[in-house]
Short mmCIF file of N, CA and C and ligand atoms in Angstrom, two decimals:
data_model
loop_
_atom_site.label_atom_id
_atom_site.label_comp_id
_atom_site.label_asym_id
_atom_site.label_seq_id
_atom_site.Cartn_x
_atom_site.Cartn_y
_atom_site.Cartn_z
N UNK A 1 15.73 -36.69 -4.46
CA UNK A 1 15.52 -35.27 -3.88
C UNK A 1 14.84 -35.37 -2.58
N UNK A 2 15.38 -34.75 -1.51
CA UNK A 2 14.68 -34.80 -0.20
C UNK A 2 13.53 -33.88 -0.25
N UNK A 3 12.70 -34.01 0.78
CA UNK A 3 11.49 -33.21 0.83
C UNK A 3 11.86 -31.65 1.11
N UNK A 4 12.97 -31.49 1.86
CA UNK A 4 13.44 -30.10 2.08
C UNK A 4 13.97 -29.50 0.84
N UNK A 5 14.63 -30.31 0.00
CA UNK A 5 15.20 -29.77 -1.28
C UNK A 5 14.00 -29.33 -2.17
N UNK A 6 12.96 -30.17 -2.19
CA UNK A 6 11.79 -29.95 -3.00
C UNK A 6 11.05 -28.64 -2.55
N UNK A 7 10.91 -28.52 -1.28
CA UNK A 7 10.14 -27.32 -0.73
C UNK A 7 11.09 -26.01 -1.02
N UNK A 8 12.42 -26.23 -0.82
CA UNK A 8 13.34 -25.13 -1.06
C UNK A 8 13.27 -24.72 -2.50
N UNK A 9 13.19 -25.68 -3.45
CA UNK A 9 13.10 -25.33 -4.82
C UNK A 9 11.90 -24.52 -5.17
N UNK A 10 10.69 -25.03 -4.62
CA UNK A 10 9.51 -24.33 -4.80
C UNK A 10 9.59 -22.86 -4.36
N UNK A 11 10.09 -22.67 -3.16
CA UNK A 11 10.36 -21.43 -2.54
C UNK A 11 11.18 -20.51 -3.38
N UNK A 12 12.21 -21.07 -3.93
CA UNK A 12 13.08 -20.16 -4.85
C UNK A 12 12.38 -19.88 -6.16
N UNK A 13 11.71 -20.80 -6.74
CA UNK A 13 10.92 -20.52 -7.97
C UNK A 13 9.92 -19.51 -7.73
N UNK A 14 9.21 -19.54 -6.61
CA UNK A 14 8.26 -18.49 -6.43
C UNK A 14 8.79 -17.13 -6.21
N UNK A 15 9.96 -17.09 -5.43
CA UNK A 15 10.64 -15.71 -5.39
C UNK A 15 11.13 -15.19 -6.68
N UNK A 16 11.59 -16.15 -7.60
CA UNK A 16 12.08 -15.85 -8.95
C UNK A 16 10.89 -15.30 -9.81
N UNK A 17 9.73 -15.98 -9.71
CA UNK A 17 8.57 -15.59 -10.56
C UNK A 17 8.13 -14.17 -10.13
N UNK A 18 7.98 -14.00 -8.80
CA UNK A 18 7.41 -12.69 -8.29
C UNK A 18 8.47 -11.53 -8.54
N UNK A 19 9.67 -11.72 -8.14
CA UNK A 19 10.67 -10.61 -8.27
C UNK A 19 11.03 -10.41 -9.76
N UNK A 20 11.34 -11.57 -10.42
CA UNK A 20 11.71 -11.53 -11.77
C UNK A 20 10.62 -10.83 -12.69
N UNK A 21 9.39 -11.30 -12.42
CA UNK A 21 8.30 -10.66 -13.18
C UNK A 21 8.14 -9.16 -12.99
N UNK A 22 8.40 -8.76 -11.73
CA UNK A 22 8.35 -7.32 -11.51
C UNK A 22 9.50 -6.59 -12.20
N UNK A 23 10.68 -7.24 -12.22
CA UNK A 23 11.83 -6.69 -12.88
C UNK A 23 11.53 -6.48 -14.34
N UNK A 24 10.98 -7.57 -14.95
CA UNK A 24 10.65 -7.52 -16.40
C UNK A 24 9.65 -6.36 -16.63
N UNK A 25 8.61 -6.31 -15.88
CA UNK A 25 7.48 -5.33 -16.09
C UNK A 25 8.06 -3.94 -15.99
N UNK A 26 8.93 -3.70 -14.97
CA UNK A 26 9.33 -2.28 -14.63
C UNK A 26 10.43 -1.81 -15.52
N UNK A 27 11.45 -2.72 -15.76
CA UNK A 27 12.67 -2.34 -16.44
C UNK A 27 12.57 -2.50 -17.92
N UNK A 28 11.74 -3.41 -18.44
CA UNK A 28 11.74 -3.80 -19.89
C UNK A 28 10.46 -3.36 -20.55
N UNK A 29 9.34 -3.96 -20.08
CA UNK A 29 8.07 -3.80 -20.70
C UNK A 29 7.58 -2.31 -20.58
N UNK A 30 7.75 -1.77 -19.45
CA UNK A 30 7.31 -0.36 -19.22
C UNK A 30 7.98 0.70 -20.16
N UNK A 31 9.23 0.77 -20.24
CA UNK A 31 9.91 1.66 -21.13
C UNK A 31 9.57 1.35 -22.66
N UNK A 32 9.48 0.07 -22.94
CA UNK A 32 9.21 -0.26 -24.38
C UNK A 32 7.74 0.18 -24.75
N UNK A 33 6.79 0.06 -23.77
CA UNK A 33 5.43 0.45 -23.98
C UNK A 33 5.36 1.99 -24.13
N UNK A 34 6.08 2.67 -23.29
CA UNK A 34 6.07 4.16 -23.33
C UNK A 34 6.64 4.63 -24.68
N UNK A 35 7.67 3.96 -25.19
CA UNK A 35 8.31 4.49 -26.42
C UNK A 35 7.54 4.02 -27.73
N UNK A 36 6.68 3.01 -27.56
CA UNK A 36 6.06 2.57 -28.86
C UNK A 36 4.58 2.77 -28.89
N UNK A 37 3.86 2.99 -27.79
CA UNK A 37 2.44 3.00 -27.82
C UNK A 37 1.78 4.28 -27.29
N UNK A 38 0.70 4.71 -27.89
CA UNK A 38 -0.08 5.95 -27.35
C UNK A 38 -0.83 5.44 -26.21
N UNK A 39 -1.28 6.37 -25.35
CA UNK A 39 -1.94 6.14 -24.10
C UNK A 39 -3.06 5.07 -24.17
N UNK A 40 -4.03 5.11 -25.13
CA UNK A 40 -5.09 4.07 -25.07
C UNK A 40 -4.52 2.73 -25.32
N UNK A 41 -3.63 2.57 -26.23
CA UNK A 41 -3.07 1.19 -26.42
C UNK A 41 -2.21 0.73 -25.28
N UNK A 42 -1.53 1.71 -24.71
CA UNK A 42 -0.64 1.34 -23.59
C UNK A 42 -1.40 0.91 -22.36
N UNK A 43 -2.45 1.72 -22.13
CA UNK A 43 -3.28 1.32 -20.91
C UNK A 43 -4.07 0.06 -21.18
N UNK A 44 -4.44 -0.25 -22.35
CA UNK A 44 -5.12 -1.47 -22.74
C UNK A 44 -4.16 -2.60 -22.50
N UNK A 45 -2.91 -2.44 -22.98
CA UNK A 45 -1.91 -3.49 -22.78
C UNK A 45 -1.77 -3.85 -21.30
N UNK A 46 -1.54 -2.84 -20.52
CA UNK A 46 -1.33 -3.07 -19.01
C UNK A 46 -2.57 -3.68 -18.39
N UNK A 47 -3.74 -3.27 -18.85
CA UNK A 47 -4.89 -3.86 -18.20
C UNK A 47 -5.13 -5.31 -18.56
N UNK A 48 -4.41 -5.74 -19.64
CA UNK A 48 -4.39 -7.17 -19.93
C UNK A 48 -3.21 -7.92 -19.37
N UNK A 49 -2.05 -7.23 -19.31
CA UNK A 49 -0.84 -7.85 -18.83
C UNK A 49 -0.91 -8.11 -17.28
N UNK A 50 -1.34 -7.07 -16.53
CA UNK A 50 -1.26 -7.14 -15.10
C UNK A 50 -2.12 -8.27 -14.51
N UNK A 51 -3.45 -8.44 -14.94
CA UNK A 51 -4.07 -9.62 -14.33
C UNK A 51 -3.43 -10.98 -14.63
N UNK A 52 -2.82 -11.07 -15.81
CA UNK A 52 -2.14 -12.36 -16.09
C UNK A 52 -0.87 -12.54 -15.15
N UNK A 53 -0.12 -11.45 -14.94
CA UNK A 53 0.99 -11.49 -14.07
C UNK A 53 0.54 -11.80 -12.62
N UNK A 54 -0.45 -11.07 -12.22
CA UNK A 54 -0.93 -11.08 -10.85
C UNK A 54 -1.41 -12.50 -10.43
N UNK A 55 -1.98 -13.23 -11.41
CA UNK A 55 -2.37 -14.65 -11.06
C UNK A 55 -1.08 -15.49 -10.60
N UNK A 56 -0.01 -15.22 -11.28
CA UNK A 56 1.22 -15.95 -10.80
C UNK A 56 1.73 -15.43 -9.54
N UNK A 57 1.54 -14.09 -9.29
CA UNK A 57 1.94 -13.49 -8.06
C UNK A 57 1.16 -14.14 -6.84
N UNK A 58 -0.15 -14.32 -7.12
CA UNK A 58 -1.04 -15.03 -6.10
C UNK A 58 -0.49 -16.31 -5.78
N UNK A 59 -0.01 -17.12 -6.74
CA UNK A 59 0.63 -18.39 -6.41
C UNK A 59 1.88 -18.27 -5.56
N UNK A 60 2.69 -17.24 -5.96
CA UNK A 60 3.94 -16.97 -5.10
C UNK A 60 3.51 -16.57 -3.69
N UNK A 61 2.51 -15.71 -3.60
CA UNK A 61 2.07 -15.13 -2.30
C UNK A 61 1.66 -16.31 -1.41
N UNK A 62 1.04 -17.36 -1.94
CA UNK A 62 0.57 -18.43 -1.11
C UNK A 62 1.73 -19.42 -0.80
N UNK A 63 2.49 -19.79 -1.88
CA UNK A 63 3.49 -20.82 -1.77
C UNK A 63 4.72 -20.37 -0.88
N UNK A 64 5.06 -19.04 -0.97
CA UNK A 64 6.29 -18.61 -0.29
C UNK A 64 6.13 -18.83 1.29
N UNK A 65 5.10 -18.32 1.90
CA UNK A 65 4.96 -18.64 3.35
C UNK A 65 4.72 -20.09 3.68
N UNK A 66 3.99 -20.83 2.84
CA UNK A 66 3.81 -22.31 3.09
C UNK A 66 5.17 -23.04 3.00
N UNK A 67 5.87 -22.73 2.00
CA UNK A 67 7.25 -23.37 1.87
C UNK A 67 8.12 -22.96 2.85
N UNK A 68 8.15 -21.61 3.13
CA UNK A 68 9.09 -21.04 4.16
C UNK A 68 8.84 -21.63 5.62
N UNK A 69 7.54 -21.67 5.90
CA UNK A 69 7.26 -22.25 7.28
C UNK A 69 7.45 -23.74 7.24
N UNK A 70 7.27 -24.37 6.09
CA UNK A 70 7.49 -25.76 5.95
C UNK A 70 8.91 -26.08 6.21
N UNK A 71 9.84 -25.30 5.66
CA UNK A 71 11.32 -25.50 5.84
C UNK A 71 11.63 -25.30 7.34
N UNK A 72 11.03 -24.25 7.96
CA UNK A 72 11.29 -24.06 9.38
C UNK A 72 10.85 -25.29 10.17
N UNK A 73 9.61 -25.77 9.88
CA UNK A 73 9.07 -26.88 10.56
C UNK A 73 9.93 -28.12 10.46
N UNK A 74 10.52 -28.39 9.24
CA UNK A 74 11.35 -29.55 9.07
C UNK A 74 12.61 -29.41 9.91
N UNK A 75 13.01 -28.13 10.14
CA UNK A 75 14.26 -27.96 11.02
C UNK A 75 13.91 -27.75 12.44
N UNK A 76 12.65 -27.97 12.76
CA UNK A 76 12.11 -27.75 14.15
C UNK A 76 12.49 -26.41 14.60
N UNK A 77 12.25 -25.44 13.78
CA UNK A 77 12.35 -24.01 14.23
C UNK A 77 11.00 -23.30 14.19
N UNK A 78 10.86 -22.21 14.98
CA UNK A 78 9.64 -21.45 14.93
C UNK A 78 10.11 -19.98 14.57
N UNK A 79 9.18 -19.08 14.50
CA UNK A 79 9.51 -17.74 14.16
C UNK A 79 10.52 -17.20 15.25
N UNK A 80 10.25 -17.60 16.51
CA UNK A 80 11.14 -17.05 17.59
C UNK A 80 12.54 -17.60 17.51
N UNK A 81 12.68 -18.88 17.10
CA UNK A 81 13.97 -19.47 17.15
C UNK A 81 14.68 -19.46 15.76
N UNK A 82 14.02 -18.95 14.68
CA UNK A 82 14.57 -18.86 13.41
C UNK A 82 15.67 -17.82 13.38
N UNK A 83 16.63 -17.99 12.47
CA UNK A 83 17.71 -16.98 12.27
C UNK A 83 17.09 -15.59 11.99
N UNK A 84 17.76 -14.54 12.44
CA UNK A 84 17.15 -13.26 12.23
C UNK A 84 16.80 -12.78 10.81
N UNK A 85 17.67 -13.32 9.84
CA UNK A 85 17.43 -12.93 8.45
C UNK A 85 16.06 -13.53 8.01
N UNK A 86 15.70 -14.64 8.62
CA UNK A 86 14.42 -15.29 8.27
C UNK A 86 13.27 -14.46 8.86
N UNK A 87 13.48 -13.91 10.05
CA UNK A 87 12.49 -13.07 10.60
C UNK A 87 12.24 -11.81 9.87
N UNK A 88 13.42 -11.22 9.36
CA UNK A 88 13.33 -10.03 8.58
C UNK A 88 12.57 -10.41 7.22
N UNK A 89 12.88 -11.60 6.69
CA UNK A 89 12.27 -12.13 5.43
C UNK A 89 10.75 -12.18 5.71
N UNK A 90 10.29 -12.66 6.85
CA UNK A 90 8.86 -12.74 7.04
C UNK A 90 8.24 -11.30 7.13
N UNK A 91 8.95 -10.36 7.69
CA UNK A 91 8.42 -8.99 7.83
C UNK A 91 8.38 -8.34 6.43
N UNK A 92 9.42 -8.53 5.64
CA UNK A 92 9.38 -7.90 4.39
C UNK A 92 8.38 -8.55 3.45
N UNK A 93 8.16 -9.85 3.64
CA UNK A 93 7.05 -10.55 2.91
C UNK A 93 5.75 -9.86 3.21
N UNK A 94 5.47 -9.50 4.49
CA UNK A 94 4.17 -8.89 4.86
C UNK A 94 4.12 -7.55 4.16
N UNK A 95 5.18 -6.76 4.14
CA UNK A 95 5.16 -5.47 3.45
C UNK A 95 4.88 -5.68 1.95
N UNK A 96 5.54 -6.69 1.38
CA UNK A 96 5.25 -6.95 -0.09
C UNK A 96 3.88 -7.41 -0.35
N UNK A 97 3.40 -8.14 0.63
CA UNK A 97 1.89 -8.66 0.42
C UNK A 97 1.02 -7.52 0.48
N UNK A 98 1.24 -6.63 1.43
CA UNK A 98 0.26 -5.53 1.53
C UNK A 98 0.36 -4.55 0.33
N UNK A 99 1.45 -4.31 -0.24
CA UNK A 99 1.58 -3.50 -1.43
C UNK A 99 0.93 -4.20 -2.64
N UNK A 100 1.17 -5.51 -2.70
CA UNK A 100 0.56 -6.25 -3.79
C UNK A 100 -0.98 -6.27 -3.67
N UNK A 101 -1.51 -6.45 -2.41
CA UNK A 101 -2.96 -6.43 -2.31
C UNK A 101 -3.58 -5.13 -2.67
N UNK A 102 -2.85 -4.02 -2.38
CA UNK A 102 -3.37 -2.68 -2.72
C UNK A 102 -3.41 -2.61 -4.25
N UNK A 103 -2.36 -3.04 -4.98
CA UNK A 103 -2.40 -2.96 -6.46
C UNK A 103 -3.39 -3.84 -6.97
N UNK A 104 -3.63 -5.07 -6.40
CA UNK A 104 -4.56 -6.00 -6.96
C UNK A 104 -6.03 -5.63 -6.66
N UNK A 105 -6.32 -5.23 -5.42
CA UNK A 105 -7.71 -5.01 -5.06
C UNK A 105 -8.23 -3.65 -5.28
N UNK A 106 -7.28 -2.62 -5.28
CA UNK A 106 -7.73 -1.24 -5.43
C UNK A 106 -7.44 -0.67 -6.81
N UNK A 107 -6.09 -0.74 -7.11
CA UNK A 107 -5.66 0.06 -8.30
C UNK A 107 -5.94 -0.70 -9.64
N UNK A 108 -5.91 -2.05 -9.59
CA UNK A 108 -6.15 -2.71 -10.86
C UNK A 108 -7.63 -2.56 -11.30
N UNK A 109 -8.57 -2.78 -10.37
CA UNK A 109 -9.98 -2.55 -10.79
C UNK A 109 -10.18 -1.11 -11.32
N UNK A 110 -9.55 -0.14 -10.63
CA UNK A 110 -9.60 1.25 -11.11
C UNK A 110 -9.14 1.39 -12.58
N UNK A 111 -7.92 0.79 -12.81
CA UNK A 111 -7.42 0.85 -14.14
C UNK A 111 -8.35 0.22 -15.16
N UNK A 112 -8.83 -0.97 -14.78
CA UNK A 112 -9.72 -1.65 -15.81
C UNK A 112 -11.03 -0.95 -16.03
N UNK A 113 -11.56 -0.29 -14.96
CA UNK A 113 -12.75 0.46 -15.18
C UNK A 113 -12.55 1.70 -15.98
N UNK A 114 -11.40 2.36 -15.83
CA UNK A 114 -11.10 3.54 -16.68
C UNK A 114 -10.91 3.09 -18.15
N UNK A 115 -10.17 1.99 -18.34
CA UNK A 115 -10.02 1.52 -19.77
C UNK A 115 -11.31 1.18 -20.39
N UNK A 116 -12.19 0.55 -19.64
CA UNK A 116 -13.50 0.13 -20.22
C UNK A 116 -14.29 1.45 -20.52
N UNK A 117 -14.14 2.48 -19.74
CA UNK A 117 -14.87 3.71 -19.98
C UNK A 117 -14.11 4.66 -20.92
N UNK A 118 -12.97 4.20 -21.34
CA UNK A 118 -12.06 5.06 -22.21
C UNK A 118 -11.71 6.41 -21.60
N UNK A 119 -11.56 6.32 -20.18
CA UNK A 119 -11.13 7.59 -19.45
C UNK A 119 -9.58 7.46 -19.32
N UNK A 120 -8.89 8.00 -20.27
CA UNK A 120 -7.42 7.79 -20.29
C UNK A 120 -6.73 8.55 -19.14
N UNK A 121 -7.32 9.65 -18.75
CA UNK A 121 -6.65 10.49 -17.65
C UNK A 121 -6.65 9.68 -16.36
N UNK A 122 -7.89 9.11 -15.98
CA UNK A 122 -8.03 8.38 -14.76
C UNK A 122 -7.18 7.07 -14.87
N UNK A 123 -7.20 6.49 -16.04
CA UNK A 123 -6.51 5.26 -16.28
C UNK A 123 -5.02 5.46 -16.15
N UNK A 124 -4.58 6.64 -16.63
CA UNK A 124 -3.02 6.90 -16.54
C UNK A 124 -2.69 7.10 -15.02
N UNK A 125 -3.65 7.81 -14.32
CA UNK A 125 -3.38 8.00 -12.85
C UNK A 125 -3.25 6.64 -12.11
N UNK A 126 -4.22 5.73 -12.42
CA UNK A 126 -4.21 4.38 -11.78
C UNK A 126 -3.00 3.66 -12.12
N UNK A 127 -2.56 3.67 -13.41
CA UNK A 127 -1.43 2.92 -13.81
C UNK A 127 -0.09 3.51 -13.15
N UNK A 128 -0.12 4.78 -12.99
CA UNK A 128 1.07 5.45 -12.29
C UNK A 128 1.08 4.98 -10.82
N UNK A 129 -0.05 4.76 -10.17
CA UNK A 129 -0.01 4.31 -8.80
C UNK A 129 0.41 2.82 -8.75
N UNK A 130 -0.07 2.07 -9.76
CA UNK A 130 0.37 0.65 -9.82
C UNK A 130 1.95 0.55 -10.00
N UNK A 131 2.41 1.42 -10.89
CA UNK A 131 3.84 1.47 -11.18
C UNK A 131 4.64 1.79 -9.92
N UNK A 132 4.16 2.72 -9.13
CA UNK A 132 4.83 3.05 -7.87
C UNK A 132 4.86 1.83 -6.91
N UNK A 133 3.77 1.19 -6.80
CA UNK A 133 3.62 0.06 -5.87
C UNK A 133 4.53 -1.08 -6.28
N UNK A 134 4.49 -1.28 -7.65
CA UNK A 134 5.35 -2.40 -8.16
C UNK A 134 6.83 -2.04 -8.02
N UNK A 135 7.17 -0.73 -8.20
CA UNK A 135 8.52 -0.31 -8.08
C UNK A 135 8.98 -0.48 -6.69
N UNK A 136 8.21 -0.13 -5.65
CA UNK A 136 8.57 -0.39 -4.25
C UNK A 136 8.74 -1.84 -4.01
N UNK A 137 7.80 -2.66 -4.46
CA UNK A 137 7.90 -4.14 -4.26
C UNK A 137 9.10 -4.71 -4.88
N UNK A 138 9.53 -4.22 -6.04
CA UNK A 138 10.68 -4.66 -6.68
C UNK A 138 11.93 -4.31 -5.83
N UNK A 139 12.02 -3.16 -5.27
CA UNK A 139 13.20 -2.80 -4.48
C UNK A 139 13.18 -3.69 -3.23
N UNK A 140 12.02 -3.91 -2.60
CA UNK A 140 11.99 -4.65 -1.32
C UNK A 140 12.33 -6.14 -1.74
N UNK A 141 11.74 -6.64 -2.78
CA UNK A 141 12.05 -7.99 -3.23
C UNK A 141 13.52 -8.29 -3.49
N UNK A 142 14.18 -7.28 -4.19
CA UNK A 142 15.59 -7.53 -4.43
C UNK A 142 16.46 -7.33 -3.14
N UNK A 143 16.06 -6.46 -2.32
CA UNK A 143 16.75 -6.33 -1.05
C UNK A 143 16.67 -7.69 -0.28
N UNK A 144 15.39 -8.20 -0.30
CA UNK A 144 15.11 -9.54 0.40
C UNK A 144 16.01 -10.64 -0.16
N UNK A 145 16.03 -10.71 -1.47
CA UNK A 145 16.87 -11.83 -2.06
C UNK A 145 18.33 -11.68 -1.68
N UNK A 146 18.74 -10.36 -1.74
CA UNK A 146 20.22 -10.13 -1.31
C UNK A 146 20.43 -10.50 0.11
N UNK A 147 19.53 -10.12 0.97
CA UNK A 147 19.61 -10.51 2.35
C UNK A 147 19.64 -11.95 2.58
N UNK A 148 18.75 -12.67 1.82
CA UNK A 148 18.68 -14.15 2.01
C UNK A 148 19.99 -14.70 1.58
N UNK A 149 20.57 -14.23 0.43
CA UNK A 149 21.80 -14.78 -0.04
C UNK A 149 23.03 -14.48 0.91
N UNK A 150 22.97 -13.26 1.52
CA UNK A 150 24.12 -12.81 2.31
C UNK A 150 24.05 -13.49 3.76
N UNK A 151 22.78 -13.85 4.15
CA UNK A 151 22.57 -14.46 5.48
C UNK A 151 23.36 -13.77 6.59
N UNK A 152 23.08 -12.41 6.76
CA UNK A 152 23.87 -11.60 7.79
C UNK A 152 23.65 -12.24 9.20
N UNK A 153 24.62 -12.15 10.02
CA UNK A 153 24.50 -12.67 11.39
C UNK A 153 24.33 -11.64 12.37
N UNK A 154 23.26 -10.73 12.12
CA UNK A 154 22.99 -9.68 13.16
C UNK A 154 22.13 -10.18 14.21
C1 LIG B 201 6.45 -15.88 5.25
C2 LIG B 201 7.37 -15.71 4.34
C3 LIG B 201 8.63 -16.46 4.22
C4 LIG B 201 9.26 -17.42 4.99
C5 LIG B 201 8.63 -18.01 6.28
C6 LIG B 201 10.47 -17.71 4.41
C7 LIG B 201 11.43 -18.70 4.93
C8 LIG B 201 12.55 -19.06 4.32
C9 LIG B 201 13.55 -20.14 4.83
C10 LIG B 201 13.30 -20.97 6.02
C11 LIG B 201 14.51 -20.22 3.96
C12 LIG B 201 15.75 -21.22 4.07
C13 LIG B 201 16.92 -20.42 4.55
C14 LIG B 201 18.10 -21.36 4.78
O1 LIG B 201 18.34 -22.20 4.00
O2 LIG B 201 18.76 -21.13 5.81
C15 LIG B 201 14.29 -19.23 2.91
C16 LIG B 201 15.22 -18.97 1.85
C17 LIG B 201 14.97 -18.06 0.95
N1 LIG B 201 13.90 -17.23 0.74
FE1 LIG B 201 12.35 -17.12 2.02
N2 LIG B 201 10.73 -17.00 3.36
C18 LIG B 201 9.64 -16.17 3.13
C19 LIG B 201 9.42 -15.25 2.14
C20 LIG B 201 10.34 -14.99 1.10
C21 LIG B 201 10.07 -14.04 0.02
C22 LIG B 201 8.83 -13.13 -0.10
C23 LIG B 201 11.13 -14.08 -0.79
C24 LIG B 201 11.51 -13.35 -1.98
C25 LIG B 201 10.56 -12.62 -2.76
C26 LIG B 201 12.02 -15.07 -0.29
C27 LIG B 201 13.22 -15.46 -0.84
C28 LIG B 201 14.10 -16.45 -0.37
C29 LIG B 201 15.35 -16.82 -0.96
C30 LIG B 201 15.97 -16.21 -2.23
C31 LIG B 201 15.88 -17.85 -0.16
C32 LIG B 201 17.23 -18.56 -0.41
C33 LIG B 201 18.33 -18.13 0.54
C34 LIG B 201 19.62 -18.85 0.30
O3 LIG B 201 19.53 -20.09 0.69
O4 LIG B 201 20.55 -18.35 -0.06
N3 LIG B 201 11.46 -15.64 0.85
N4 LIG B 201 13.10 -18.52 3.21
#
């Protein structure tokens, strides 16, 4: 396995973990939790699930740019000389990063605080905000993967 192949694999695995994890949370766990659990149990579940998932997202958030820029470096390219779809990838990564940081640093602590205080109204509001942020990130992530696969020549 060449060093490029190794870095490329890491890059893809991280994209898979981040985008696939959001897909599972949004499309599968969320509706199942709504249909089977009352608010206290549901909010408790999410305040346990999200920190576990976000630890893996941190890994992806760090490895994606390192591996991405590593691949560019191996090809002796810079942001300026990289193909346009890579430049768009970097821009969308920054948008995804800022939405993730908002969920991690602002909304998740609010959710956990509300669950600890058994304030289900505030907890529900915090969870709804996280759901929106993750929903946007899922859309952007899927667009990004589609873009990377299609490699448009604009
Ligand atoms: C600073 C951030 C990033 C940089 C510098 C970067 C850079 C790169 C580079 C250089 C490639 C190789 C393209 C080629 O083989 O021509 C690549 C491929 C890819 N990247 Fe990224 N990337 C970044 C973020 C992301 C993110 C956030 C995702 C998805 C969540 C992602 C998903 C992919 C995918 C799916 C491919 C495979 C494309 C293919 O070969 O078909 N990347 N990226």
